[in-house]
Amino acid sequence: MKQKLALNPIAWQTGPFKIHWYGVIIAIGVVLALWLAVREGRRRGISEDDFYDYLLWALPIAIICARIYYVIFQWPYYRVHPEEIIAIWDGGIAIYGAILGGFVVMIVFCRHRLINVWTMLDVVAPAVILAQGIGRWGNFMNQEAFGKITTRAALQAQHLPTWVIEQMKIEGAYRVPTFLYESLWDISGFILLVLLRHRPRFFKQGEVFLAYIGWYAAGRFFIEGMRTDSLRLGPIRISQLLSAILFVGAIITAVWRRLNWYINNQKR
């Protein structure tokens, strides 16, 4: 039986110029997220131009932060190969770095534009988690974000398409498709947030964003534990540690804000 080859990570090439599927998929996620955020922003009284202006600042900074985050925890490799530090088209960006970078930019941007930060975060949160779910397919094309060695039969038992199964054959062995699990978790989170965010009295201001953080962090914590290519600091999986911190932080923040709201209303 002829062995099937992995999918080509190059979407288009002419001479030395290449367009990688990784970049194409990330771009699709960003464009879709922007469109969704603009639509929801209109409901909240936020100008369409504000989203475009924010993206002009946030996108490059988020990409840089995502790469810096990744390079820091892979420094033993990049110290020897410094010419590869900027090669983001080959993969190697950490989503938590992008989230942190985008978050800092949003705080500064909203203060400059006199936009309520919590409102803006609520608007963009569902769009961001959808973009994250789409972006994981860039990892799929680059054969990244995978789990332990498994068997073809085990993958077939999950009713995965053949093209997904074959792409999960990495370095001569089939791997658990943790990229897929996280993508499905993110898309499920997007659906839940969109279905619930407009329900009367269900979410208070800022809680769509906190729900996003809690949902994503919970899923990432467990899925990260299944991966074999995690960024580590000694024996600690960095993303797992950060997921635990964000999950607990989101819950504490939500409870604290609810208690403050309740106390303030009791005083009236």
Backbone as numpy.savetxt, mean C-alpha at the origin, in Angstrom:
# Nx Ny Nz CAx CAy CAz Cx Cy Cz
6.82 -32.56 -20.84 5.96 -31.35 -20.84 6.84 -30.11 -20.84
6.58 -29.18 -21.75 7.38 -27.97 -21.87 7.10 -27.04 -20.69
8.16 -26.57 -20.04 8.02 -25.67 -18.90 7.63 -24.26 -19.36
6.64 -23.68 -18.69 6.21 -22.32 -19.02 7.14 -21.32 -18.36
7.39 -20.24 -19.09 8.28 -19.20 -18.59 7.50 -18.20 -17.76
8.21 -17.51 -16.86 7.59 -16.45 -16.08 7.18 -15.30 -16.99
6.20 -14.53 -16.54 5.74 -13.38 -17.32 6.87 -12.35 -17.44
6.91 -11.68 -18.57 7.94 -10.68 -18.82 7.64 -9.42 -18.01
8.56 -8.99 -17.15 8.31 -7.78 -16.37 8.38 -6.49 -17.19
8.83 -6.60 -18.45 8.91 -5.43 -19.33 7.64 -5.33 -20.15
6.93 -4.22 -20.01 5.70 -4.02 -20.76 5.97 -3.61 -22.19
6.98 -2.78 -22.40 7.29 -2.27 -23.75 8.74 -1.82 -23.79
9.40 -2.05 -24.91 10.80 -1.69 -25.04 11.13 -1.28 -26.45
11.87 -0.21 -26.57 12.41 0.19 -27.85 13.86 0.61 -27.62
14.79 -0.13 -28.19 16.20 0.12 -27.92 16.50 -0.07 -26.45
17.22 0.86 -25.85 17.54 0.75 -24.42 16.40 1.22 -23.52
15.38 1.83 -24.12 14.28 2.40 -23.33 13.28 1.31 -22.98
12.97 1.17 -21.68 12.05 0.13 -21.22 10.96 0.72 -20.34
9.77 0.19 -20.49 8.68 0.51 -19.57 8.33 -0.79 -18.84
8.48 -0.77 -17.53 8.25 -1.96 -16.72 6.78 -2.05 -16.30
6.28 -3.26 -16.25 4.92 -3.48 -15.77 4.75 -2.95 -14.35
5.80 -3.04 -13.57 5.76 -2.54 -12.20 5.32 -1.07 -12.16
5.96 -0.26 -13.01 5.61 1.15 -13.06 4.23 1.39 -13.63
3.86 0.61 -14.66 2.54 0.76 -15.28 1.44 0.48 -14.26
1.60 -0.59 -13.50 0.58 -0.98 -12.52 0.49 0.04 -11.40
1.64 0.52 -10.93 1.62 1.57 -9.90 0.91 2.81 -10.42
1.19 3.18 -11.67 0.56 4.37 -12.27 -0.96 4.19 -12.37
-1.41 3.00 -12.74 -2.86 2.73 -12.81 -3.48 2.92 -11.43
-2.82 2.40 -10.41 -3.34 2.54 -9.05 -3.43 4.00 -8.62
-2.41 4.79 -8.96 -2.39 6.21 -8.58 -3.49 6.98 -9.30
-3.66 6.75 -10.59 -4.68 7.46 -11.37 -6.07 7.12 -10.86
-6.32 5.85 -10.59 -7.63 5.44 -10.08 -7.88 6.03 -8.70
-6.86 6.03 -7.86 -7.00 6.62 -6.52 -7.30 8.11 -6.61
-6.64 8.81 -7.51 -6.88 10.25 -7.68 -8.31 10.49 -8.12
-8.79 9.71 -9.07 -10.16 9.87 -9.58 -11.18 9.66 -8.46
-10.98 8.63 -7.65 -11.90 8.34 -6.55 -11.86 9.43 -5.49
-10.65 9.92 -5.19 -10.52 10.96 -4.18 -11.17 12.27 -4.63
-11.03 12.61 -5.90 -11.65 13.83 -6.44 -13.17 13.74 -6.34
-13.71 12.58 -6.68 -15.17 12.39 -6.60 -15.67 12.56 -5.17
-14.99 11.92 -4.23 -15.42 12.04 -2.84 -15.14 13.44 -2.31
-14.07 14.06 -2.77 -13.74 15.41 -2.32 -14.84 16.41 -2.65
-15.49 16.22 -3.78 -16.58 17.13 -4.16 -17.70 17.08 -3.11
-17.95 15.90 -2.57 -18.99 15.74 -1.55 -18.60 16.44 -0.26
-17.30 16.57 -0.04 -16.82 17.16 1.22 -16.40 18.62 1.07
-16.61 19.18 -0.12 -16.28 20.58 -0.34 -14.80 20.86 -0.56
-14.06 19.87 -1.02 -12.64 20.06 -1.29 -12.45 20.22 -2.80
-11.72 21.23 -3.19 -11.52 21.55 -4.60 -10.74 20.44 -5.32
-11.12 20.19 -6.56 -10.41 19.22 -7.39 -8.94 19.60 -7.55
-8.68 20.89 -7.67 -7.30 21.35 -7.84 -6.44 21.03 -6.62
-7.07 20.99 -5.44 -6.30 20.66 -4.24 -5.71 19.25 -4.32
-6.46 18.33 -4.90 -5.96 16.96 -5.02 -4.82 16.88 -6.03
-4.96 17.60 -7.14 -3.89 17.60 -8.14 -2.62 18.23 -7.57
-2.80 19.35 -6.86 -1.63 20.03 -6.28 -0.97 19.16 -5.22
-1.79 18.50 -4.40 -1.23 17.62 -3.37 -0.44 16.49 -4.01
-1.00 15.91 -5.07 -0.33 14.78 -5.72 1.01 15.18 -6.32
1.09 16.40 -6.84 2.34 16.88 -7.43 3.47 16.88 -6.40
3.12 17.16 -5.15 4.12 17.14 -4.09 4.27 15.76 -3.48
3.16 15.12 -3.21 3.17 13.87 -2.44 3.74 12.69 -3.22
3.43 12.60 -4.52 3.84 11.41 -5.28 5.36 11.25 -5.32
6.10 12.27 -5.76 7.57 12.07 -5.78 8.16 11.87 -4.40
7.64 12.59 -3.41 8.18 12.45 -2.06 7.86 11.06 -1.50
6.66 10.56 -1.77 6.27 9.23 -1.30 7.16 8.16 -1.94
7.44 8.30 -3.23 8.29 7.33 -3.92 9.71 7.36 -3.34
10.22 8.57 -3.13 11.56 8.70 -2.55 11.62 8.09 -1.16
10.60 8.38 -0.33 10.57 7.84 1.02 10.44 6.32 1.00
9.64 5.81 0.07 9.47 4.36 -0.04 10.79 3.68 -0.40
11.54 4.32 -1.29 12.83 3.76 -1.68 13.86 3.87 -0.56
13.88 5.02 0.10 14.82 5.21 1.21 14.57 4.18 2.30
13.31 3.97 2.63 12.91 2.99 3.64 13.45 1.61 3.28
13.28 1.23 2.01 13.72 -0.08 1.55 15.24 -0.19 1.58
15.91 0.83 1.08 17.37 0.80 0.99 18.00 0.75 2.38
17.42 1.48 3.34 17.98 1.49 4.70 18.05 0.08 5.27
16.96 -0.68 5.08 16.93 -2.01 5.67 17.54 -3.08 4.77
18.03 -2.67 3.61 18.79 -3.56 2.75 20.19 -3.00 2.51
20.65 -2.19 3.47 21.89 -1.46 3.28 23.11 -2.35 3.04
23.23 -3.51 3.67 24.40 -4.36 3.37 24.54 -4.67 1.88
23.40 -4.80 1.18 23.45 -5.05 -0.27 23.78 -3.77 -1.03
23.07 -2.68 -0.72 23.24 -1.44 -1.50 24.56 -0.73 -1.20
25.15 -1.04 -0.08 26.48 -0.49 0.20 27.49 -1.02 -0.80
27.27 -2.26 -1.22 28.16 -2.88 -2.20 27.74 -2.54 -3.63
26.43 -2.25 -3.83 25.90 -1.94 -5.16 25.22 -0.56 -5.15
25.94 0.51 -4.89 25.32 1.84 -4.78 24.66 2.31 -6.07
25.13 1.79 -7.22 24.54 2.20 -8.50 23.10 1.73 -8.64
22.67 0.78 -7.82 21.31 0.24 -7.90 20.33 0.94 -6.96
20.81 1.88 -6.18 19.95 2.55 -5.20 18.76 3.23 -5.87
18.98 3.81 -7.05 17.88 4.53 -7.72 17.06 3.63 -8.65
17.38 2.36 -8.75 16.72 1.46 -9.71 15.37 0.97 -9.20
14.43 1.88 -8.98 13.12 1.51 -8.45 12.30 0.74 -9.48
12.66 0.84 -10.76 11.91 0.11 -11.80 12.08 -1.40 -11.66
13.08 -1.83 -10.92 13.28 -3.26 -10.67 12.59 -3.70 -9.39
11.76 -2.82 -8.82 11.10 -3.14 -7.57 11.92 -2.65 -6.39
11.44 -2.96 -5.20 12.19 -2.55 -4.02 11.77 -1.20 -3.47
10.46 -0.99 -3.36 9.97 0.17 -2.63 9.05 -0.35 -1.52
9.13 0.28 -0.37 8.38 -0.18 0.79 7.16 0.70 0.98
5.98 0.09 0.98 4.74 0.86 1.04 4.64 1.69 2.31
5.19 1.18 3.42 5.13 1.96 4.65 5.93 3.25 4.52
7.02 3.21 3.80 7.78 4.43 3.56 6.96 5.44 2.78
6.22 4.95 1.77 5.37 5.83 0.96 4.24 6.42 1.80
3.62 5.60 2.65 2.52 6.07 3.49 3.00 7.17 4.44
4.14 6.94 5.08 4.67 7.93 6.02 5.04 9.23 5.31
5.67 9.10 4.14 6.02 10.30 3.38 4.79 11.07 2.93
3.79 10.35 2.39 2.56 11.00 1.95 1.80 11.64 3.10
1.85 11.02 4.27 1.15 11.54 5.44 1.75 12.87 5.89
3.06 12.94 5.95 3.73 14.18 6.36 3.43 15.31 5.37
3.48 14.98 4.07 3.17 15.98 3.06 1.74 16.47 3.21
0.82 15.56 3.52 -0.58 15.95 3.65 -0.79 16.91 4.81
-0.13 16.67 5.92 -0.27 17.57 7.07 0.19 18.98 6.70
1.34 19.07 6.07 1.88 20.38 5.67 0.98 21.03 4.63
0.55 20.24 3.64 -0.28 20.77 2.56 -1.61 21.28 3.08
-2.26 20.50 3.94 -3.58 20.90 4.44 -3.50 22.14 5.31
-2.45 22.27 6.07 -2.29 23.48 6.89 -2.07 24.69 6.00
-1.32 24.50 4.92 -1.06 25.60 3.99 -2.34 26.01 3.26
-3.18 25.03 2.89 -4.41 25.32 2.15 -5.62 25.53 3.05
-5.42 25.45 4.36 -6.51 25.62 5.33 -7.61 24.57 5.12
-7.20 23.34 4.87 -8.12 22.21 4.74 -8.02 21.38 6.01
-9.16 20.93 6.52 -9.14 20.07 7.70 -8.41 18.76 7.38
-7.36 18.48 8.12 -6.54 17.30 7.82 -7.33 16.01 7.95
-8.17 15.90 8.99 -8.94 14.67 9.19 -9.92 14.43 8.04
-10.52 15.50 7.55 -11.45 15.37 6.42 -10.70 14.87 5.19
-9.55 15.46 4.92 -8.76 15.06 3.76 -8.32 13.60 3.88
-7.90 13.20 5.08 -7.49 11.82 5.29 -8.65 10.86 5.07
-9.83 11.24 5.53 -11.02 10.39 5.31 -11.32 10.23 3.83
-11.12 11.29 3.08 -11.40 11.25 1.64 -10.45 10.32 0.91
-9.17 10.42 1.22 -8.18 9.68 0.44 -7.96 8.25 0.91
-8.34 7.93 2.16 -8.03 6.62 2.71 -8.55 5.45 1.86
-9.84 5.43 1.47 -10.29 4.30 0.64 -9.57 4.22 -0.70
-9.28 5.38 -1.28 -8.58 5.40 -2.56 -7.16 4.85 -2.42
-6.51 5.16 -1.32 -5.14 4.71 -1.10 -5.08 3.20 -0.92
-6.01 2.64 -0.14 -5.94 1.19 0.09 -6.28 0.42 -1.19
-7.10 1.00 -2.05 -7.36 0.37 -3.34 -6.10 0.40 -4.20
-5.41 1.55 -4.20 -4.16 1.66 -4.97 -3.12 0.67 -4.45
-3.09 0.46 -3.14 -2.16 -0.51 -2.58 -2.49 -1.93 -3.07
-3.78 -2.24 -3.11 -4.18 -3.55 -3.59 -3.81 -3.77 -5.05
-3.96 -2.73 -5.85 -3.57 -2.82 -7.27 -2.06 -2.91 -7.39
-1.35 -2.10 -6.60 0.09 -2.05 -6.68 0.77 -3.37 -6.38
0.15 -4.22 -5.58 0.74 -5.52 -5.27 0.93 -6.38 -6.52
0.17 -6.09 -7.56 0.35 -6.85 -8.79 1.64 -6.46 -9.51
2.19 -5.30 -9.14 3.52 -4.96 -9.63 4.55 -5.89 -9.02
4.37 -6.22 -7.74 5.23 -7.21 -7.09 5.09 -8.57 -7.78
3.88 -8.89 -8.18 3.63 -10.15 -8.89 4.45 -10.23 -10.17
4.45 -9.14 -10.94 5.19 -9.13 -12.20 6.69 -9.23 -11.96
7.17 -8.66 -10.85 8.60 -8.70 -10.52 8.97 -9.93 -9.69
7.98 -10.78 -9.40 8.19 -11.97 -8.56 8.78 -11.59 -7.21
8.08 -10.66 -6.54 8.46 -10.20 -5.21 7.31 -10.48 -4.24
7.56 -10.17 -2.96 6.52 -10.27 -1.93 5.90 -11.66 -1.90
6.75 -12.67 -1.85 6.27 -14.05 -1.86 6.52 -14.72 -0.52
5.92 -15.90 -0.35 6.05 -16.64 0.89 6.95 -17.85 0.76
6.76 -18.77 1.67 7.62 -19.95 1.73 7.39 -20.87 0.52
8.27 -21.83 0.37 8.16 -22.82 -0.70 6.93 -23.69 -0.47
6.20 -23.93 -1.53 5.01 -24.77 -1.47 5.01 -25.68 -2.69
3.89 -26.31 -2.98 3.78 -27.20 -4.13 2.79 -26.65 -5.13
2.92 -27.10 -6.34 1.98 -26.69 -7.38 0.57 -27.16 -7.03
0.49 -28.36 -6.48 -0.82 -28.90 -6.10 -1.50 -28.03 -5.05
-0.70 -27.50 -4.09 -1.27 -26.63 -3.06 -1.81 -25.34 -3.66
-1.12 -24.82 -4.66 -1.59 -23.60 -5.33 -2.84 -23.89 -6.15
-2.86 -25.03 -6.81 -4.04 -25.41 -7.59 -5.25 -25.60 -6.69
-5.02 -26.08 -5.47 -6.12 -26.29 -4.52 -6.78 -24.97 -4.11
-6.06 -23.85 -4.32 -6.63 -22.53 -4.02 -7.38 -21.96 -5.23
-7.49 -22.78 -6.27 -8.22 -22.39 -7.50 -7.62 -21.16 -8.15
-6.28 -21.09 -8.13 -5.59 -19.97 -8.77 -5.44 -20.24 -10.26
-5.51 -19.19 -11.08 -5.27 -19.37 -12.52 -3.87 -19.89 -12.78
-3.72 -20.60 -13.88 -2.41 -21.19 -14.22 -1.33 -20.12 -14.33
-1.67 -18.96 -14.92 -0.66 -17.93 -15.12 -0.17 -17.36 -13.79
-1.02 -17.36 -12.76 -0.57 -16.94 -11.43 0.32 -18.01 -10.82
-0.09 -19.26 -10.95 0.70 -20.36 -10.39 2.10 -20.40 -10.99
2.17 -20.27 -12.32 3.48 -20.34 -12.97 4.38 -19.16 -12.60
3.77 -18.00 -12.39 4.57 -16.83 -11.99 5.10 -16.99 -10.56
4.46 -17.86 -9.81 4.91 -18.11 -8.44 6.03 -19.14 -8.37
6.51 -19.58 -9.51 7.69 -20.45 -9.53 8.92 -19.56 -9.57
9.56 -19.44 -8.43 10.65 -18.50 -8.24 11.89 -19.26 -7.78
12.97 -19.09 -8.52 14.23 -19.77 -8.21 14.03 -21.28 -8.13
13.23 -21.78 -9.05 13.05 -23.23 -9.18 12.05 -23.86 -8.25
11.33 -23.06 -7.45 10.36 -23.63 -6.52 9.10 -22.77 -6.50
7.96 -23.40 -6.30 6.70 -22.67 -6.19 6.63 -22.00 -4.82
6.08 -20.78 -4.80 6.02 -19.99 -3.58 4.58 -19.62 -3.22
4.34 -19.42 -1.94 3.03 -18.97 -1.47 2.82 -17.54 -1.98
1.67 -17.26 -2.63 1.45 -15.93 -3.23 0.96 -14.90 -2.22
1.84 -14.51 -1.31 1.43 -13.55 -0.28 1.06 -12.19 -0.88
1.63 -11.87 -2.05 1.25 -10.63 -2.73 -0.26 -10.64 -3.00
-0.78 -11.81 -3.40 -2.19 -11.95 -3.74 -3.06 -11.81 -2.50
-2.63 -12.41 -1.40 -3.41 -12.32 -0.16 -3.53 -10.87 0.29
-2.42 -10.14 0.19 -2.48 -8.73 0.60 -3.31 -7.90 -0.37
-3.22 -8.21 -1.64 -4.04 -7.48 -2.62 -5.53 -7.68 -2.33
-5.92 -8.91 -2.08 -7.33 -9.21 -1.79 -7.76 -8.57 -0.47
-6.88 -8.56 0.51 -7.19 -7.92 1.79 -7.41 -6.42 1.60
-6.54 -5.78 0.83 -6.66 -4.35 0.59 -7.95 -4.02 -0.18
-8.25 -4.78 -1.19 -9.45 -4.52 -1.99 -10.71 -4.75 -1.15
-10.67 -5.76 -0.28 -11.79 -5.99 0.63 -11.96 -4.80 1.58
-10.85 -4.25 2.06 -10.90 -3.08 2.91 -11.49 -1.88 2.19
-11.11 -1.72 0.94 -11.67 -0.63 0.13 -13.19 -0.75 0.02
-13.65 -1.95 -0.28 -15.10 -2.17 -0.43 -15.83 -1.86 0.87
-15.30 -2.32 1.99 -15.94 -2.07 3.28 -15.99 -0.58 3.61
-14.88 0.11 3.39 -14.85 1.54 3.70 -15.82 2.32 2.84
-15.89 1.98 1.56 -16.80 2.68 0.65 -18.25 2.41 1.03
-18.55 1.19 1.44 -19.92 0.84 1.81 -20.35 1.49 3.12
-19.40 1.71 4.01 -19.74 2.18 5.35 -19.55 3.68 5.57
-18.73 4.33 4.77 -18.34 5.70 5.10 -19.47 6.71 5.05
-20.53 6.44 4.30 -21.63 7.39 4.20 -22.84 6.99 5.04
-22.70 5.92 5.82 -23.80 5.53 6.70 -23.95 6.55 7.81
-25.16 7.02 8.06 -25.36 8.06 9.09 -24.85 7.61 10.46
-24.06 8.49 11.08 -23.57 8.31 12.45 -22.71 7.05 12.64
-22.22 6.48 11.56 -21.37 5.30 11.72 -19.92 5.72 11.98
-19.39 6.57 11.12 -18.03 7.10 11.31 -18.10 8.56 11.71
-17.26 8.94 12.65 -17.06 10.35 12.93 -15.85 10.82 12.13
-15.65 12.14 12.12 -14.56 12.70 11.33 -13.22 12.06 11.71
-12.50 11.60 10.71 -11.21 10.99 10.94 -11.23 9.49 11.09
-12.41 8.91 11.30 -12.47 7.49 11.59 -12.42 6.61 10.35
-12.73 7.15 9.19 -12.51 6.37 7.96 -11.02 6.12 7.79
-10.24 7.15 8.03 -8.79 7.01 7.94 -8.26 6.05 8.99
-8.74 6.17 10.23 -8.27 5.29 11.30 -8.68 3.84 11.03
-9.87 3.66 10.44 -10.31 2.31 10.08 -9.41 1.74 8.99
-9.01 2.57 8.06 -8.08 2.14 7.01 -6.76 1.69 7.62
-6.21 2.50 8.52 -4.95 2.15 9.16 -5.07 0.83 9.92
-6.15 0.69 10.69 -6.35 -0.53 11.46 -6.52 -1.76 10.59
-7.32 -1.62 9.53 -7.57 -2.74 8.63 -6.29 -3.17 7.91
-5.62 -2.19 7.33 -4.41 -2.52 6.58 -3.34 -3.11 7.50
-3.14 -2.50 8.66 -2.10 -2.96 9.57 -2.37 -4.38 10.07
-3.64 -4.69 10.35 -3.98 -6.03 10.84 -3.65 -7.08 9.79
-4.08 -6.83 8.55 -3.80 -7.78 7.49 -2.32 -7.89 7.20
-1.65 -6.76 7.17 -0.22 -6.76 6.85 0.58 -7.51 7.91
0.16 -7.38 9.17 0.88 -8.06 10.26 0.92 -9.57 10.02
-0.23 -10.16 9.71 -0.28 -11.60 9.55 0.32 -12.06 8.22
0.06 -11.29 7.16 0.61 -11.67 5.85 2.12 -11.52 5.84
2.62 -10.49 6.50 4.07 -10.30 6.57 4.75 -11.48 7.24
4.06 -12.08 8.21 4.61 -13.24 8.89 4.75 -14.45 7.99
4.06 -14.44 6.84 4.13 -15.55 5.89 5.22 -15.33 4.84
5.74 -14.13 4.75 6.71 -13.82 3.70 8.11 -14.28 4.07
8.90 -14.54 3.05 10.30 -14.93 3.27 11.26 -13.86 2.78
10.73 -12.76 2.25 11.59 -11.69 1.74 11.37 -10.39 2.51
10.99 -10.52 3.78 10.70 -9.34 4.60 11.96 -8.55 4.89
11.78 -7.24 5.03 12.86 -6.40 5.53 12.99 -6.64 7.03
14.21 -6.80 7.51 14.42 -7.16 8.91 15.43 -6.25 9.59
15.28 -6.16 10.87 16.26 -5.54 11.74 16.62 -6.60 12.76
17.68 -7.35 12.48 17.99 -8.52 13.27 16.90 -9.56 13.04
16.33 -10.13 14.10 15.26 -11.12 13.93 13.88 -10.51 13.73
13.79 -9.19 13.81 12.48 -8.51 13.78 12.10 -8.16 12.35
10.89 -8.53 11.96 10.34 -8.10 10.67 9.85 -6.66 10.85
10.48 -5.73 10.14 10.18 -4.31 10.34 8.71 -3.99 10.07
8.17 -4.49 8.98 6.78 -4.18 8.63 5.80 -4.78 9.61
6.16 -5.92 10.19 5.29 -6.53 11.18 5.26 -5.71 12.46
6.42 -5.24 12.87 6.50 -4.39 14.06 5.73 -3.09 13.84
5.93 -2.46 12.68 5.25 -1.21 12.39 3.74 -1.42 12.28
3.33 -2.55 11.73 1.90 -2.87 11.63 1.26 -2.95 13.01
1.95 -3.61 13.94 1.42 -3.74 15.30 1.29 -2.37 15.96
2.30 -1.52 15.78 2.27 -0.18 16.35 1.13 0.64 15.77
0.97 0.59 14.45 -0.10 1.37 13.80 -1.47 0.86 14.18
-1.63 -0.46 14.28 -2.93 -1.02 14.65 -3.34 -0.56 16.05
-2.43 -0.70 16.99 -2.73 -0.27 18.36 -2.93 1.24 18.41
-2.09 1.98 17.68 -2.21 3.43 17.66 -3.53 3.90 17.09
-4.02 3.23 16.03 -5.30 3.60 15.42 -6.45 3.38 16.40
-6.43 2.26 17.12 -7.49 1.98 18.09 -7.47 2.98 19.23
-6.28 3.23 19.78 -6.17 4.18 20.89 -6.64 5.57 20.45
-6.23 6.00 19.27 -6.63 7.32 18.76 -8.14 7.39 18.58
-8.75 6.35 18.02 -10.20 6.34 17.80 -10.96 6.40 19.13
-10.52 5.60 20.12 -11.18 5.59 21.43 -11.01 6.94 22.12
-9.81 7.48 22.06 -9.54 8.77 22.71 -10.39 9.88 22.10
-10.51 9.91 20.78 -11.30 10.94 20.11 -12.79 10.77 20.41
-13.27 9.54 20.48 -14.67 9.28 20.83 -14.96 9.73 22.25
-14.06 9.44 23.19 -14.26 9.86 24.58 -14.28 11.37 24.69
-13.39 12.04 23.98 -13.38 13.50 23.99 -14.68 14.05 23.42
-15.15 13.45 22.34 -16.41 13.89 21.73 -17.56 13.71 22.72
-17.58 12.56 23.41 -18.65 12.28 24.36 -18.61 13.26 25.53
-17.40 13.49 26.06 -17.25 14.41 27.20 -17.66 15.82 26.82
-17.25 16.27 25.66 -17.59 17.62 25.20 -19.08 17.79 25.01
-19.74 16.74 24.50 -21.19 16.81 24.30 -21.95 16.78 25.63
-21.38 16.09 26.62 -22.03 16.04 27.95 -21.98 17.39 28.63
-20.96 18.19 28.32 -20.80 19.49 28.96 -21.75 20.54 28.39
-22.30 20.26 27.20 -23.15 21.26 26.54 -24.54 21.31 27.21
